[in-house]
Amino acid sequence: MSGPSDFQPTNPALKWIERRLPIMGLMHSSFVAYPTPRNLNYWWTFGAILSFMLGVQILTGVILAMHYTPHADMAFKSVELIVRDVNYGWLLRNIHASGASMFFFAVYIHMFRGLYYGSYKEPREVLWILGVIIYLLMMATGFMGYVLPWGQMSFWGATVITNLFSAVPYFGESIVTLLWGGYAVGNPTLNRFFSLHYLLPFVIAGVVVLHIWALHVAGQNNPAGVEPKTEKDTVPFTPYATMKDMFGVSCFLLFFAWFIFYMPNYLGDPENYIPANPAVTPAHIVPEWYYLPFYAILRSIPNKLAGVVAMFGAIIILAFLPWLDSAKTRSSKYRPLAKQFFWMFVVVCIGLGYLGAQPPEGIYVIVGRILTFLYFAYFLILLPLLARIEKPRPVPNSIADDVLAKTGGKPAPMVSTVIALMVAGGLLLGGAESARAAEGSAKPPAQKWSFSGPFGKFDRGAMQRGLKVYKEVCASCHGLSFVAFRNLAETGGPGYSVAQAQAFASEYKVKDGPNDQGEMFERPGRPADYFPSPFPNEQAARAANGGAFPPDLSLITKARSYSRGFPMFLIDFFTQYQEQGPDYVTALLEGYEDKPPAGFNLPEGSYYNTYFPGHAIKMPKPLNDGQVTYDDGSPATVAQYAKDVTHFLMWAAEPHMEARKQLGLQVFVFLILLTVLLYFTKKKVWANAH
Amino acid sequence: MTTASSADNPTRRDFLYVATGAVAAVGGAATVVPLVSQMNPDASTVAAGAPIEVDLTPIAEGQDIKVFWRGKPIYISHRTKKQIEEARKVPVSSLPDPQSDEQRVKPGHDQWLVVVGICTHLGCIPIANEGAYDGFFCPCHGSVYDTSGRIRQGPAPTNLAVPPYTFVSDTKIQIG
Ligand code: FES
């Protein structure tokens, strides 16, 4: 995008177009002939990864919008039905949801890279500021997208974040009402968030074009931090950078695919599998992991307005970086002090991320204040000071010299790369883990599940027995409104035939109508019907259950989680252990105690349960030995019932799990092959550049 | 081109420039009004925010109920003698948001506390009858309110809001 191109098409048709719209010349000079510094390391591929991720998010987002319903009453269900009914809907949703996390993961590396190598310094200030704008837009987009599924975290996240604006003096309340379009977060809020969530990515794409334009005017920075001087310092973008970026993207895809196929809920909050409820706040509201450091800053300031100002300030301050750091040497490679402080700053950011997920009490508040101070001190005190007092090491004369020195030298960058990757991984995982921590409940014992692990399959027998237990026991209070009778005959399900599913459905009475006489009537269920709820509405359910509302069970295994603690969550990540919900449900069903322990004050009308948060549950012990008859010879015990019904509920929560794992394996085989091929191709291409 | 249009020598053309610019700016600003105001609550939302009546008879002493008005939960609690005393005992000046209990209830109806159940920090729903002051406790960031709904501890800056309401009769209130 810099200057006129020397691109000369030979094909007459292309020539004709080129004279009228020189787009091929533009492309050629931007992405083919464009000179790239020879010494770029892999930190630079994150730019390409980000462009790729933006494309992925827009593509999957546009498709998901074709199936999503932006209405407060239907949003939650429509997301669940995308996952259940739309062909490959589960895949698209997983890509889009984990994709948001991947996008932020990549952008943080991209930003830290810029920070370390001084990519914000003259003449790249505008490039940097455009980057900060993109980051802000990403944050807004990510936040609004998180609201759309209209789960508990969506709703309360939206409430808490929009309420930040109530800190504005005098106009606060009116601004918040304006943002909501009502007197509380509600349908108008959801509608406008959907509209903006759809719009903003295109704005981001526009700013990205400016970002790349500015990049191509100033030229790329590089690890040595010296400008290219001669031909020898650069290589043409294609094939060199193209191949390297493609290899980088391919490696990144391997990482991404792990989440999509094997840990799709690892980065999300289980609370969001509970439909939004304006009357109850979750015990612990946490934003997505990528906002945690800023959330920690918000909370460590005891004053509401000052907290909000500090939080926004923490982001805006990045835009002033080019002027806060006036050091002449660009790359921290040659700045011994700056380098050390950079890593300390990384640790501060990760520390803030960790604190953002902790309850704001006791020691966490104090550490939070210290880290908040250090965060701002880095920009406002340290960087200006360092520029004055630090004695940088001599920088190489040219990029070519840098490359020569490196090929002869020790492989030091590798070590820092590995450390940095581990730290970054820790940030991602640490944030995720603590974000799903639930307090105040005893940790139930981990079970062995046939459906866990990379090739896990449901145990059909257990599912069929579980369905029986559900129907004879649980169904008298709990609904299963996201599961249709036809689902019973689907692959991956309990292994029913279509006729069996139909017969099963017809045993239910379903309310239908009005008929020609204008009356409601009851008819036998059909395969297309959903499992009915035993109560006509929430009030009736509460009246029949001593004020408690029995939750719908189709997502319950996904909505339950408890703190796994360090280092368990790391092990969970590699072993794909996601079965916290089913563990919780079995434990709950088996956890009844006739007598509460001494000193426990059991409220009237409650029962003691070891695993229920607070230990006082309104539901009487639902299962007793011998209550349901099994005809396959399995023991008719509470433990067996609990295990079976949990099998069934796990399937009800994610009917396409087996398809996900199967496709995941195929994708991995393909990606590994592609990555290996790309690696050798890249090596071959670069061989003549060294 | 002459120099006649320099600043110290205004001409008719300059005047026209300024006038056109000003009119265009007014038009531009006026366009913003509908564009921003469409975001405020729409007619149906406003209509749904009309006053509601609540019957107090079923609420026993020491109990509280939650009703919704304008999409916001409103707590109505029937306070016990002890709770009223607790609220009146505290020296008002010691409170972060000084307000006496008398200011927060209707005269002659001391036992009825009616507050918007939205934490004044970041908008969570506090839990009634919990926390160190026997009033409300917000689980989000730990704000604690007393039996008068006044902030006593935690990051919330102000007391729980008292919605506009009146006693229609001794056992009935109208909120809104
Ligand atoms: S919202 Fe209640 S303490 Fe923050």
PDB file of C-alpha atoms and ligand atoms in Angstrom, chain A residues 160 285, chain B residues 118-126 137-145 154-156, ligand 1:
ATOM      1  CA  VAL A 160     -22.420  -4.811  36.055  1.00  0.00           C
ATOM      2  CA  ILE A 285     -19.730 -12.478  38.901  1.00  0.00           C
TER       3      ILE A 285
ATOM      4  CA  ILE B 118     -30.467  -3.171  43.390  1.00  0.00           C
ATOM      5  CA  CYS B 119     -27.047  -2.721  44.866  1.00  0.00           C
ATOM      6  CA  THR B 120     -25.886   0.829  44.331  1.00  0.00           C
ATOM      7  CA  HIS B 121     -22.422  -0.417  43.514  1.00  0.00           C
ATOM      8  CA  LEU B 122     -22.741  -2.217  40.195  1.00  0.00           C
ATOM      9  CA  GLY B 123     -26.327  -3.336  40.156  1.00  0.00           C
ATOM     10  CA  CYS B 124     -26.477  -6.820  41.629  1.00  0.00           C
ATOM     11  CA  ILE B 125     -29.429  -7.992  43.699  1.00  0.00           C
ATOM     12  CA  PRO B 126     -28.604  -8.037  47.398  1.00  0.00           C
ATOM     13  CA  PHE B 137     -26.010  -8.347  51.753  1.00  0.00           C
ATOM     14  CA  CYS B 138     -24.740  -8.061  48.177  1.00  0.00           C
ATOM     15  CA  PRO B 139     -22.691 -11.121  47.231  1.00  0.00           C
ATOM     16  CA  CYS B 140     -20.964  -9.475  44.271  1.00  0.00           C
ATOM     17  CA  HIS B 141     -18.440  -7.257  45.947  1.00  0.00           C
ATOM     18  CA  GLY B 142     -19.519  -7.544  49.517  1.00  0.00           C
ATOM     19  CA  SER B 143     -21.675  -4.493  50.208  1.00  0.00           C
ATOM     20  CA  VAL B 144     -23.635  -4.749  53.455  1.00  0.00           C
ATOM     21  CA  TYR B 145     -26.806  -2.738  54.140  1.00  0.00           C
ATOM     22  CA  GLY B 154     -18.318  -2.399  51.192  1.00  0.00           C
ATOM     23  CA  PRO B 155     -17.847  -0.501  47.951  1.00  0.00           C
ATOM     24  CA  ALA B 156     -21.430   0.688  47.324  1.00  0.00           C
TER      25      ALA B 156
HETATM   26  S1  FES C   1     -22.737  -4.831  42.916  1.00  0.00           S
HETATM   27 FE1  FES C   1     -23.169  -5.103  44.989  1.00  0.00          FE
HETATM   28  S2  FES C   1     -21.239  -4.951  45.887  1.00  0.00           S
HETATM   29 FE2  FES C   1     -20.795  -4.599  43.791  1.00  0.00          FE
END
